[in-house]
PDB file of C-alpha atoms and ligand atoms in Angstrom:
ATOM      1  CA  MET B   1      -7.272 -10.475  14.436  1.00 71.00           C
ATOM      2  CA  ALA B   2      -8.662  -7.183  13.127  1.00 79.00           C
ATOM      3  CA  SER B   3     -11.105  -6.954  10.276  1.00 84.00           C
ATOM      4  CA  LEU B   4     -10.081  -4.193   7.929  1.00 95.00           C
ATOM      5  CA  ALA B   5     -12.675  -2.486   5.709  1.00 97.00           C
ATOM      6  CA  ALA B   6     -11.684  -3.426   2.170  1.00 98.00           C
ATOM      7  CA  ARG B   7     -13.029  -4.443  -1.217  1.00 98.00           C
ATOM      8  CA  PRO B   8     -14.511  -6.806  -2.323  1.00 98.00           C
ATOM      9  CA  PHE B   9     -14.989  -7.766   1.353  1.00 98.00           C
ATOM     10  CA  ALA B  10     -13.253  -7.289   4.707  1.00 98.00           C
ATOM     11  CA  PHE B  11      -9.558  -8.177   4.884  1.00 98.00           C
ATOM     12  CA  PRO B  12      -8.634 -10.452   7.830  1.00 96.00           C
ATOM     13  CA  PHE B  13      -5.774  -8.258   9.031  1.00 97.00           C
ATOM     14  CA  ASP B  14      -3.046  -9.759  11.230  1.00 97.00           C
ATOM     15  CA  LYS B  15      -0.663  -6.838  11.553  1.00 96.00           C
ATOM     16  CA  ARG B  16       2.162  -8.757  13.203  1.00 96.00           C
ATOM     17  CA  ARG B  17       2.312 -10.944  10.101  1.00 98.00           C
ATOM     18  CA  ALA B  18       1.770  -8.088   7.632  1.00 98.00           C
ATOM     19  CA  ALA B  19       4.670  -6.329   5.924  1.00 98.00           C
ATOM     20  CA  LEU B  20       4.309  -2.992   4.177  1.00 98.00           C
ATOM     21  CA  LEU B  21       5.801  -3.457   0.695  1.00 99.00           C
ATOM     22  CA  ILE B  22       6.550  -0.145  -1.030  1.00 99.00           C
ATOM     23  CA  ILE B  23       7.259  -0.667  -4.707  1.00 99.00           C
ATOM     24  CA  ASP B  24       9.759   1.442  -6.670  1.00 99.00           C
ATOM     25  CA  MET B  25       9.100   4.969  -5.341  1.00 99.00           C
ATOM     26  CA  GLN B  26      12.260   6.009  -7.174  1.00 98.00           C
ATOM     27  CA  ARG B  27      13.349   9.278  -8.705  1.00 98.00           C
ATOM     28  CA  ASP B  28      13.632   7.441 -12.034  1.00 98.00           C
ATOM     29  CA  PHE B  29       9.851   6.989 -12.096  1.00 98.00           C
ATOM     30  CA  LEU B  30       8.655  10.156 -10.329  1.00 98.00           C
ATOM     31  CA  GLU B  31      11.035  12.909 -11.446  1.00 98.00           C
ATOM     32  CA  HIS B  32      11.957  14.643 -14.678  1.00 98.00           C
ATOM     33  CA  GLY B  33      14.933  13.190 -16.531  1.00 97.00           C
ATOM     34  CA  GLY B  34      14.458   9.598 -15.388  1.00 98.00           C
ATOM     35  CA  PHE B  35      13.303   6.329 -16.906  1.00 98.00           C
ATOM     36  CA  GLY B  36       9.567   7.035 -16.701  1.00 98.00           C
ATOM     37  CA  GLU B  37       9.921  10.260 -18.652  1.00 98.00           C
ATOM     38  CA  ALA B  38      12.317   8.634 -21.159  1.00 97.00           C
ATOM     39  CA  LEU B  39       9.492   6.203 -21.940  1.00 97.00           C
ATOM     40  CA  GLY B  40       7.284   9.152 -22.863  1.00 97.00           C
ATOM     41  CA  ASN B  41       5.213   9.406 -19.686  1.00 98.00           C
ATOM     42  CA  ASP B  42       3.960  12.398 -17.686  1.00 98.00           C
ATOM     43  CA  VAL B  43       5.813  11.602 -14.459  1.00 98.00           C
ATOM     44  CA  THR B  44       4.080  14.364 -12.475  1.00 97.00           C
ATOM     45  CA  ARG B  45       0.987  12.117 -12.247  1.00 97.00           C
ATOM     46  CA  LEU B  46       2.701   9.860  -9.709  1.00 98.00           C
ATOM     47  CA  GLY B  47       3.585  12.455  -7.067  1.00 98.00           C
ATOM     48  CA  VAL B  48       0.014  12.661  -5.787  1.00 98.00           C
ATOM     49  CA  ILE B  49       0.421   9.445  -3.763  1.00 99.00           C
ATOM     50  CA  VAL B  50       3.542  10.489  -1.831  1.00 99.00           C
ATOM     51  CA  PRO B  51       1.611  11.762   1.248  1.00 98.00           C
ATOM     52  CA  ALA B  52      -0.465   8.555   1.476  1.00 99.00           C
ATOM     53  CA  VAL B  53       2.580   6.306   1.114  1.00 99.00           C
ATOM     54  CA  GLY B  54       4.286   8.449   3.753  1.00 99.00           C
ATOM     55  CA  ARG B  55       1.380   7.981   6.175  1.00 98.00           C
ATOM     56  CA  LEU B  56       1.535   4.212   5.747  1.00 98.00           C
ATOM     57  CA  LEU B  57       5.299   4.231   6.225  1.00 98.00           C
ATOM     58  CA  GLN B  58       5.068   6.342   9.386  1.00 98.00           C
ATOM     59  CA  ALA B  59       2.359   4.100  10.801  1.00 98.00           C
ATOM     60  CA  TRP B  60       4.282   0.884  10.135  1.00 98.00           C
ATOM     61  CA  ARG B  61       7.351   2.431  11.752  1.00 98.00           C
ATOM     62  CA  ALA B  62       5.328   3.657  14.755  1.00 98.00           C
ATOM     63  CA  HIS B  63       3.971   0.121  15.309  1.00 97.00           C
ATOM     64  CA  ASP B  64       7.469  -1.329  14.811  1.00 97.00           C
ATOM     65  CA  LEU B  65       6.233  -3.583  12.000  1.00 98.00           C
ATOM     66  CA  MET B  66       8.108  -4.801   8.956  1.00 98.00           C
ATOM     67  CA  VAL B  67       8.733  -2.349   6.118  1.00 98.00           C
ATOM     68  CA  ILE B  68      10.248  -3.396   2.797  1.00 98.00           C
ATOM     69  CA  HIS B  69      11.198  -1.023  -0.009  1.00 99.00           C
ATOM     70  CA  THR B  70      11.921  -2.173  -3.553  1.00 99.00           C
ATOM     71  CA  MET B  71      13.929  -0.542  -6.311  1.00 98.00           C
ATOM     72  CA  GLU B  72      13.873  -1.584  -9.958  1.00 98.00           C
ATOM     73  CA  CYS B  73      17.508  -1.422 -11.020  1.00 98.00           C
ATOM     74  CA  HIS B  74      20.366  -3.254 -12.676  1.00 98.00           C
ATOM     75  CA  ARG B  75      24.026  -3.910 -12.067  1.00 98.00           C
ATOM     76  CA  ALA B  76      26.494  -1.402 -13.496  1.00 98.00           C
ATOM     77  CA  ASP B  77      27.811  -4.036 -15.923  1.00 98.00           C
ATOM     78  CA  LEU B  78      24.226  -4.732 -17.107  1.00 98.00           C
ATOM     79  CA  SER B  79      24.743  -8.466 -16.573  1.00 98.00           C
ATOM     80  CA  ASP B  80      21.224  -8.773 -15.119  1.00 98.00           C
ATOM     81  CA  LEU B  81      19.543  -6.802 -17.942  1.00 98.00           C
ATOM     82  CA  PRO B  82      17.929  -9.000 -20.603  1.00 98.00           C
ATOM     83  CA  ALA B  83      18.503  -7.715 -24.136  1.00 97.00           C
ATOM     84  CA  GLY B  84      14.762  -7.643 -24.717  1.00 97.00           C
ATOM     85  CA  LYS B  85      14.231  -5.279 -21.797  1.00 97.00           C
ATOM     86  CA  ARG B  86      17.068  -3.001 -22.935  1.00 97.00           C
ATOM     87  CA  ASP B  87      16.166  -2.857 -26.630  1.00 96.00           C
ATOM     88  CA  ARG B  88      12.371  -2.749 -26.633  1.00 95.00           C
ATOM     89  CA  GLY B  89      10.603   0.372 -27.886  1.00 94.00           C
ATOM     90  CA  GLN B  90      12.054   3.783 -28.636  1.00 94.00           C
ATOM     91  CA  PRO B  91      12.772   5.421 -25.253  1.00 94.00           C
ATOM     92  CA  LYS B  92      14.712   8.697 -25.254  1.00 95.00           C
ATOM     93  CA  LEU B  93      17.227   7.004 -22.936  1.00 96.00           C
ATOM     94  CA  ARG B  94      17.739   3.269 -22.511  1.00 97.00           C
ATOM     95  CA  ILE B  95      18.538   1.492 -19.251  1.00 98.00           C
ATOM     96  CA  GLY B  96      22.223   2.008 -18.498  1.00 98.00           C
ATOM     97  CA  GLU B  97      22.587   5.187 -20.574  1.00 98.00           C
ATOM     98  CA  PRO B  98      23.656   8.427 -18.865  1.00 98.00           C
ATOM     99  CA  GLY B  99      20.884  10.918 -18.090  1.00 98.00           C
ATOM    100  CA  PRO B 100      20.619  14.046 -15.956  1.00 98.00           C
ATOM    101  CA  MET B 101      20.330  11.926 -12.765  1.00 98.00           C
ATOM    102  CA  GLY B 102      23.056   9.443 -13.698  1.00 98.00           C
ATOM    103  CA  ARG B 103      22.796   6.168 -15.583  1.00 98.00           C
ATOM    104  CA  ILE B 104      19.169   5.136 -16.051  1.00 98.00           C
ATOM    105  CA  LEU B 105      17.975   2.449 -13.553  1.00 98.00           C
ATOM    106  CA  ILE B 106      21.475   1.463 -12.443  1.00 98.00           C
ATOM    107  CA  ALA B 107      22.049   0.573  -8.779  1.00 98.00           C
ATOM    108  CA  GLY B 108      23.766   3.366  -6.868  1.00 98.00           C
ATOM    109  CA  GLU B 109      22.988   6.163  -9.351  1.00 98.00           C
ATOM    110  CA  ALA B 110      21.212   9.309  -8.107  1.00 98.00           C
ATOM    111  CA  GLY B 111      18.122   8.726 -10.221  1.00 98.00           C
ATOM    112  CA  THR B 112      17.696   5.180  -9.001  1.00 98.00           C
ATOM    113  CA  ALA B 113      17.319   6.272  -5.375  1.00 98.00           C
ATOM    114  CA  ILE B 114      14.018   6.265  -3.553  1.00 98.00           C
ATOM    115  CA  ILE B 115      12.602   9.819  -3.318  1.00 98.00           C
ATOM    116  CA  ALA B 116      13.757  11.696  -0.218  1.00 98.00           C
ATOM    117  CA  PRO B 117      10.409  11.874   1.662  1.00 98.00           C
ATOM    118  CA  LEU B 118      10.151   8.057   1.570  1.00 99.00           C
ATOM    119  CA  ALA B 119      13.839   7.224   2.012  1.00 98.00           C
ATOM    120  CA  PRO B 120      14.466   3.908   3.779  1.00 98.00           C
ATOM    121  CA  ARG B 121      15.707   3.998   7.346  1.00 97.00           C
ATOM    122  CA  ILE B 122      18.531   1.892   8.683  1.00 94.00           C
ATOM    123  CA  GLY B 123      17.116  -1.532   9.492  1.00 90.00           C
ATOM    124  CA  GLU B 124      14.477  -1.497   6.761  1.00 96.00           C
ATOM    125  CA  ILE B 125      14.925  -4.014   3.977  1.00 98.00           C
ATOM    126  CA  VAL B 126      15.609  -2.647   0.499  1.00 98.00           C
ATOM    127  CA  ILE B 127      15.184  -5.139  -2.343  1.00 98.00           C
ATOM    128  CA  GLU B 128      16.988  -4.328  -5.586  1.00 98.00           C
ATOM    129  CA  LYS B 129      15.118  -6.119  -8.337  1.00 98.00           C
ATOM    130  CA  PRO B 130      15.959  -6.527 -12.014  1.00 98.00           C
ATOM    131  CA  GLY B 131      12.405  -7.442 -12.994  1.00 98.00           C
ATOM    132  CA  LYS B 132       8.969  -5.947 -12.620  1.00 98.00           C
ATOM    133  CA  GLY B 133       8.012  -8.439  -9.910  1.00 98.00           C
ATOM    134  CA  ALA B 134       9.795  -8.181  -6.536  1.00 99.00           C
ATOM    135  CA  PHE B 135      10.110 -11.964  -6.084  1.00 99.00           C
ATOM    136  CA  TYR B 136      11.927 -12.651  -9.370  1.00 98.00           C
ATOM    137  CA  ALA B 137      15.709 -12.993  -8.869  1.00 98.00           C
ATOM    138  CA  THR B 138      15.625 -11.563  -5.317  1.00 98.00           C
ATOM    139  CA  ALA B 139      15.713 -12.911  -1.753  1.00 98.00           C
ATOM    140  CA  LEU B 140      12.290 -11.435  -0.905  1.00 98.00           C
ATOM    141  CA  GLY B 141      10.574 -14.799  -0.399  1.00 98.00           C
ATOM    142  CA  GLU B 142      13.247 -16.037   2.015  1.00 98.00           C
ATOM    143  CA  ILE B 143      13.267 -12.737   3.913  1.00 98.00           C
ATOM    144  CA  LEU B 144       9.485 -12.792   4.400  1.00 98.00           C
ATOM    145  CA  ALA B 145       9.507 -16.451   5.442  1.00 98.00           C
ATOM    146  CA  GLY B 146      12.252 -15.728   7.953  1.00 98.00           C
ATOM    147  CA  ARG B 147      10.073 -13.113   9.623  1.00 98.00           C
ATOM    148  CA  GLY B 148       6.862 -15.159   9.543  1.00 98.00           C
ATOM    149  CA  ILE B 149       5.134 -12.711   7.190  1.00 98.00           C
ATOM    150  CA  THR B 150       1.932 -14.041   5.591  1.00 98.00           C
ATOM    151  CA  GLN B 151       0.250 -10.795   4.505  1.00 98.00           C
ATOM    152  CA  LEU B 152       1.472  -7.985   2.255  1.00 99.00           C
ATOM    153  CA  VAL B 153       0.106  -4.457   2.163  1.00 98.00           C
ATOM    154  CA  LEU B 154       1.269  -2.994  -1.144  1.00 99.00           C
ATOM    155  CA  ALA B 155       1.850   0.598  -2.212  1.00 99.00           C
ATOM    156  CA  GLY B 156       3.944   2.292  -4.894  1.00 99.00           C
ATOM    157  CA  VAL B 157       4.327   2.583  -8.648  1.00 99.00           C
ATOM    158  CA  THR B 158       3.241   1.792 -11.197  1.00 98.00           C
ATOM    159  CA  THR B 159      -0.046   0.083 -10.419  1.00 99.00           C
ATOM    160  CA  GLU B 160      -0.328  -2.120 -13.496  1.00 98.00           C
ATOM    161  CA  VAL B 161       3.376  -2.820 -14.009  1.00 98.00           C
ATOM    162  CA  CYS B 162       5.599  -3.467 -10.977  1.00 98.00           C
ATOM    163  CA  VAL B 163       2.875  -3.346  -8.322  1.00 99.00           C
ATOM    164  CA  GLN B 164       0.481  -5.706 -10.065  1.00 98.00           C
ATOM    165  CA  THR B 165       3.261  -8.083 -11.142  1.00 98.00           C
ATOM    166  CA  THR B 166       4.518  -8.286  -7.558  1.00 99.00           C
ATOM    167  CA  MET B 167       1.009  -8.764  -6.179  1.00 98.00           C
ATOM    168  CA  ARG B 168       0.350 -11.622  -8.566  1.00 98.00           C
ATOM    169  CA  GLU B 169       3.682 -13.251  -7.712  1.00 98.00           C
ATOM    170  CA  ALA B 170       2.841 -12.926  -4.006  1.00 98.00           C
ATOM    171  CA  ASN B 171      -0.684 -14.272  -4.432  1.00 98.00           C
ATOM    172  CA  ASP B 172       0.646 -17.381  -6.149  1.00 98.00           C
ATOM    173  CA  ARG B 173       3.051 -17.859  -3.230  1.00 98.00           C
ATOM    174  CA  GLY B 174       0.181 -17.884  -0.746  1.00 98.00           C
ATOM    175  CA  TYR B 175       0.351 -14.369   0.690  1.00 98.00           C
ATOM    176  CA  ASP B 176      -2.850 -12.455   1.426  1.00 98.00           C
ATOM    177  CA  CYS B 177      -2.332  -9.220  -0.465  1.00 98.00           C
ATOM    178  CA  LEU B 178      -3.977  -5.849  -0.030  1.00 98.00           C
ATOM    179  CA  LEU B 179      -3.284  -2.981  -2.445  1.00 99.00           C
ATOM    180  CA  VAL B 180      -3.785   0.506  -1.023  1.00 99.00           C
ATOM    181  CA  GLU B 181      -5.864   2.357  -3.607  1.00 99.00           C
ATOM    182  CA  ASP B 182      -4.738   5.916  -2.878  1.00 99.00           C
ATOM    183  CA  ALA B 183      -1.106   4.874  -2.301  1.00 99.00           C
ATOM    184  CA  THR B 184      -0.534   3.476  -5.789  1.00 99.00           C
ATOM    185  CA  GLU B 185      -0.548   5.307  -9.110  1.00 99.00           C
ATOM    186  CA  SER B 186      -0.038   4.802 -12.816  1.00 98.00           C
ATOM    187  CA  TYR B 187       0.934   6.988 -15.750  1.00 98.00           C
ATOM    188  CA  PHE B 188      -2.430   5.824 -17.188  1.00 98.00           C
ATOM    189  CA  PRO B 189      -5.490   6.433 -14.959  1.00 98.00           C
ATOM    190  CA  GLU B 190      -7.533   3.898 -16.898  1.00 98.00           C
ATOM    191  CA  PHE B 191      -4.900   1.204 -16.277  1.00 98.00           C
ATOM    192  CA  LYS B 192      -4.947   1.924 -12.526  1.00 98.00           C
ATOM    193  CA  ALA B 193      -8.731   1.658 -12.422  1.00 98.00           C
ATOM    194  CA  ALA B 194      -8.719  -1.565 -14.450  1.00 98.00           C
ATOM    195  CA  THR B 195      -6.016  -3.090 -12.251  1.00 98.00           C
ATOM    196  CA  LEU B 196      -7.935  -2.382  -9.045  1.00 98.00           C
ATOM    197  CA  ASP B 197     -11.063  -3.887 -10.622  1.00 98.00           C
ATOM    198  CA  MET B 198      -9.370  -7.040 -11.898  1.00 98.00           C
ATOM    199  CA  ILE B 199      -7.498  -7.692  -8.653  1.00 98.00           C
ATOM    200  CA  ARG B 200     -10.630  -7.755  -6.501  1.00 98.00           C
ATOM    201  CA  ALA B 201     -12.974  -9.328  -9.071  1.00 98.00           C
ATOM    202  CA  GLN B 202     -14.139 -12.936  -8.785  1.00 98.00           C
ATOM    203  CA  GLY B 203     -14.072 -12.895  -4.979  1.00 98.00           C
ATOM    204  CA  ALA B 204     -10.627 -11.267  -4.612  1.00 98.00           C
ATOM    205  CA  ILE B 205      -8.988 -13.489  -7.226  1.00 98.00           C
ATOM    206  CA  VAL B 206      -5.646 -11.702  -6.691  1.00 98.00           C
ATOM    207  CA  GLY B 207      -6.377  -9.833  -3.468  1.00 98.00           C
ATOM    208  CA  TRP B 208      -8.047  -6.933  -1.737  1.00 98.00           C
ATOM    209  CA  THR B 209      -7.984  -3.149  -2.095  1.00 98.00           C
ATOM    210  CA  ALA B 210      -8.570  -0.529   0.597  1.00 98.00           C
ATOM    211  CA  LEU B 211      -7.985   3.153   1.312  1.00 98.00           C
ATOM    212  CA  THR B 212      -5.107   4.409   3.441  1.00 98.00           C
ATOM    213  CA  ASP B 213      -7.536   5.629   6.131  1.00 98.00           C
ATOM    214  CA  ASP B 214      -9.048   2.152   6.442  1.00 98.00           C
ATOM    215  CA  VAL B 215      -5.631   0.494   6.655  1.00 98.00           C
ATOM    216  CA  LEU B 216      -4.523   2.909   9.386  1.00 98.00           C
ATOM    217  CA  ARG B 217      -7.775   2.330  11.282  1.00 97.00           C
ATOM    218  CA  GLY B 218      -7.205  -1.422  11.063  1.00 96.00           C
ATOM    219  CA  LEU B 219      -3.671  -0.963  12.335  1.00 95.00           C
ATOM    220  CA  ASP B 220      -4.860   0.948  15.392  1.00 92.00           C
ATOM    221  CA  ASN B 221      -7.788  -1.403  16.137  1.00 87.00           C
ATOM    222  CA  ASP B 222      -5.832  -4.634  16.020  1.00 70.00           C
TER     223      ASP B 222
HETATM  224  N1  LIG S   1       6.837   1.851 -17.053  1.00 90.49           N
HETATM  225  C1  LIG S   1       6.126   1.580 -15.973  1.00 90.49           C
HETATM  226  O1  LIG S   1       4.929   1.876 -15.893  1.00 90.49           O
HETATM  227  N2  LIG S   1       6.712   0.981 -14.898  1.00 90.49           N
HETATM  228  C2  LIG S   1       7.969   0.470 -14.828  1.00 90.49           C
HETATM  229  O2  LIG S   1       8.734   0.416 -15.798  1.00 90.49           O
HETATM  230  N3  LIG S   1       8.398   0.021 -13.604  1.00 90.49           N
HETATM  231  C3  LIG S   1       7.612   0.029 -12.448  1.00 90.49           C
HETATM  232  O3  LIG S   1       6.395  -0.039 -12.505  1.00 90.49           O
HETATM  233  N4  LIG S   1       8.245   0.156 -11.283  1.00 90.49           N
END
């Protein structure tokens, strides 16, 4: 087993049991006219991580290891959208309403798709999730168990919302989780920094963090 340089201490990396979990790299969060912008955010902040996420994705593919993509989205009839999620706040567009990239956060719409540079390949699992966490109301747990996965390397957006929620869900389910620092981003830099700190505090209470370069080195050394 490889030891991967990480914080707060080395991550015991077992790549054959480690899936790359890429959270919600969707047009709705990264591009103009989508959900992220409707909430009042500067969506251009998130694009900076695309090259790092792409490097991780390429490496996992090159080693023929498991890649999972997630997409936050809802059914066209909104039957999986709680009223509280739909009605909260004052977004310019609510989930399900038509925007310039189609209906906001609805499965199959143009804006809901994963951005082109990170598009899933045939054979890679894509989890459509109605919640912030990727385990809630999805088959992710069964899929990971079926493949003998015990470790998750997480990337994607946003750090303190869907990424952190998923990491906490996974930690409670017994997975060793590592969040890649330069492959996750938030609309709020201070929230990203706080999330990284709280995850690895108290002896990795939720999990580890590491840089893309260190993860790729660990992948090649194992
Ligand atoms: N608003 C925000 O920061 N995030 C989300 O609504 N979803 C995800 O993080 N994917």
